[in-house]
mmCIF file of C-alpha atoms in Angstrom:
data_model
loop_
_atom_site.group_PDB
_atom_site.id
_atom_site.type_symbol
_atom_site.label_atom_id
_atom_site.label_comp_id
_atom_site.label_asym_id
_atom_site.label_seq_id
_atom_site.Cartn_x
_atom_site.Cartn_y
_atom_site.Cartn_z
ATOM 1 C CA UNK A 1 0.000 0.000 0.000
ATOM 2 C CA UNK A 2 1.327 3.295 -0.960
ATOM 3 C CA UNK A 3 0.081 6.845 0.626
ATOM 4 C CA UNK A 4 1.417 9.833 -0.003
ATOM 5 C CA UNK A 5 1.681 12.294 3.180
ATOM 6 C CA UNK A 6 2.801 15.126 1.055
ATOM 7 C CA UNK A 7 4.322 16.186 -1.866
ATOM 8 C CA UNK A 8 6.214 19.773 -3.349
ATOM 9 C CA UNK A 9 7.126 20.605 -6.671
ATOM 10 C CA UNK A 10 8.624 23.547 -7.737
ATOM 11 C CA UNK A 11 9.681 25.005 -11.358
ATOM 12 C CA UNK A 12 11.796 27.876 -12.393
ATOM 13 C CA UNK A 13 12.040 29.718 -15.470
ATOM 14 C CA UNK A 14 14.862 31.815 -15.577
ATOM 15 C CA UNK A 15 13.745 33.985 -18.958
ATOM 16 C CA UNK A 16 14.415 37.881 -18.993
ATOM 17 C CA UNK A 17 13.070 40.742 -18.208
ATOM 18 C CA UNK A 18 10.458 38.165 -16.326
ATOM 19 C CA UNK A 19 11.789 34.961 -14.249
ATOM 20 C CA UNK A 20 8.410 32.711 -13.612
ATOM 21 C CA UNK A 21 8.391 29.804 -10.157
ATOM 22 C CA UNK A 22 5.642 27.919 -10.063
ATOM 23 C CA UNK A 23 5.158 25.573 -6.907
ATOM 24 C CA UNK A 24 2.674 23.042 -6.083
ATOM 25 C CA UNK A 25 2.245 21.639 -2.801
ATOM 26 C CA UNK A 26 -0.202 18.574 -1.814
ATOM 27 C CA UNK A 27 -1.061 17.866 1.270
ATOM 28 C CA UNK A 28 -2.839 14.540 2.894
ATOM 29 C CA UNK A 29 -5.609 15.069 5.260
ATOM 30 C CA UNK A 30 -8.483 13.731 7.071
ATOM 31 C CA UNK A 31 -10.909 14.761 4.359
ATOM 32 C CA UNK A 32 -8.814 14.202 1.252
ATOM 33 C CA UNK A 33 -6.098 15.764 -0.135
ATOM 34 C CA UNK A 34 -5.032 19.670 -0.635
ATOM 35 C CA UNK A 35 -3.448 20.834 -3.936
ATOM 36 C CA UNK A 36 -1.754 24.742 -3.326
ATOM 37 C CA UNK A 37 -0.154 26.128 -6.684
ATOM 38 C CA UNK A 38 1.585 29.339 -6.700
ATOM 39 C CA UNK A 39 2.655 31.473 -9.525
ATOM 40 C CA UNK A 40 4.673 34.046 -9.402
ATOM 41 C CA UNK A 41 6.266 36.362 -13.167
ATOM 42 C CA UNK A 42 9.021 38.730 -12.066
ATOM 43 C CA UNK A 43 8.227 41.007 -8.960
ATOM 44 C CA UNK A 44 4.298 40.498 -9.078
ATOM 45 C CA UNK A 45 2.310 39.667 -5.988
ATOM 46 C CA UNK A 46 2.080 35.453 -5.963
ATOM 47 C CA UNK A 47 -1.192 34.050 -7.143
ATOM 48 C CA UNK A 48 -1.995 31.492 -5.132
ATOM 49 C CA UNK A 49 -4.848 28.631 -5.824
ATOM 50 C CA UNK A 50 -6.070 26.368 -3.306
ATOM 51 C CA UNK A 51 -8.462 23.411 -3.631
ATOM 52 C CA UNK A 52 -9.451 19.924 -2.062
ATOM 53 C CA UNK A 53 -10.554 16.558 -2.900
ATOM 54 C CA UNK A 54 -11.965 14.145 -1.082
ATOM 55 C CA UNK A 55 -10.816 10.352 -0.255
ATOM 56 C CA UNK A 56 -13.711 8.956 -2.079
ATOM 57 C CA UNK A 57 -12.688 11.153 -5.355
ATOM 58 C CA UNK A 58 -9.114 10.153 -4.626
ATOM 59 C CA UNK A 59 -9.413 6.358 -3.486
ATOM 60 C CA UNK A 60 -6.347 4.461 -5.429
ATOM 61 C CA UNK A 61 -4.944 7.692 -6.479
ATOM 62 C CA UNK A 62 -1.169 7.744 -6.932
ATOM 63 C CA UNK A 63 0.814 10.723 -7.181
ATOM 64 C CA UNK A 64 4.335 11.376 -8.865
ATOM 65 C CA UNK A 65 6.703 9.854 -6.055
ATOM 66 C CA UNK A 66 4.562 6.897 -5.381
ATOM 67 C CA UNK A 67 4.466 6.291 -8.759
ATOM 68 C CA UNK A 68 7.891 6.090 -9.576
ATOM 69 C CA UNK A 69 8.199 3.774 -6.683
ATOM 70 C CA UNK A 70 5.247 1.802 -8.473
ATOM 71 C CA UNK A 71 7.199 1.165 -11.772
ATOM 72 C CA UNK A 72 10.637 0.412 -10.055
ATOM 73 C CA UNK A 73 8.801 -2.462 -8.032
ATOM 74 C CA UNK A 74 7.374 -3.523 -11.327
ATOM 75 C CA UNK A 75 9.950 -3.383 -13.350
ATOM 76 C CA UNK A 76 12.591 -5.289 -10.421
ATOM 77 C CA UNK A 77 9.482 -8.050 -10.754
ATOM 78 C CA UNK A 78 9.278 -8.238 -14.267
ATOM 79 C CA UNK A 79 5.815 -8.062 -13.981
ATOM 80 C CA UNK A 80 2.781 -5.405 -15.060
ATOM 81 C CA UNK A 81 -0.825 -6.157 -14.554
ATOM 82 C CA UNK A 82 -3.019 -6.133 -17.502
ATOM 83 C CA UNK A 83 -5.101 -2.686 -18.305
ATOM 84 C CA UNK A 84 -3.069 -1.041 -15.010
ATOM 85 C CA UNK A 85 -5.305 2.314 -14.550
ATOM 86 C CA UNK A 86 -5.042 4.413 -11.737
ATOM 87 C CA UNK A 87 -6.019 7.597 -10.498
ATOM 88 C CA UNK A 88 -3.659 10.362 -10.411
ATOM 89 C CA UNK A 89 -3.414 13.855 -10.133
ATOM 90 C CA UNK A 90 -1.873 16.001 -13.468
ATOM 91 C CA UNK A 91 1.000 18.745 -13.227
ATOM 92 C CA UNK A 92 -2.371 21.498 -13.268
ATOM 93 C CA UNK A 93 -3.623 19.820 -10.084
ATOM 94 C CA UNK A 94 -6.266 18.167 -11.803
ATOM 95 C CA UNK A 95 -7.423 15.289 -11.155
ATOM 96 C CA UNK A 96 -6.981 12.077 -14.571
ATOM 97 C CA UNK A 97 -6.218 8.961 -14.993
ATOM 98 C CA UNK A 98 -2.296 7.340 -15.184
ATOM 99 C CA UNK A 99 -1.965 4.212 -17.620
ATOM 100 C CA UNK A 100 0.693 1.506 -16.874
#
């Protein structure tokens, strides 16, 4: 069983006049999960987007880190279930479906 406690990602574009960081952070909880993405161009204020889901919308969901640790284990077996589909959450904080 995986579970993922939390989870930051952060990207830099280092482009002039203009640099861009975006960051998103997840967060498990009670309820669900918490996505946070910030944005920030150049010396703007961050804009900052917050939004939940809940453990029944999430139930098998595996994000990036678990799975990574999914395919090693698969690929150390030599083995890969048929028609592998899981729940997972894109790099927009959306939430899609992962193929194996």
């Amino acid at each position: 069983q995986l579970e993922t406690l939390e989870q930051e990602e952060q990207e830099c574009l280092e482009l002039s006049p203009y640099p861009t960081e975006k960051r998103t952070h997840i967060v498990s909880h009670q309820h669900g999960m918490t996505v946070t993405k910030t944005l920030q161009e150049g010396e703007a204020e961050p804009q900052c987007n917050s939004f939940s889901y809940s453990w029944a919308k999430l139930h098998g969901c595996l994000l990036e880190g678990a799975s990574l640790l999914l395919l090693r284990v698969l690929a150390c077996r030599q083995t890969m279930p048929p028609n592998l589909v899981l729940p997972a959450i894109n790099t927009e904080g959306d939430l899609c479906t992962s193929s194996y």
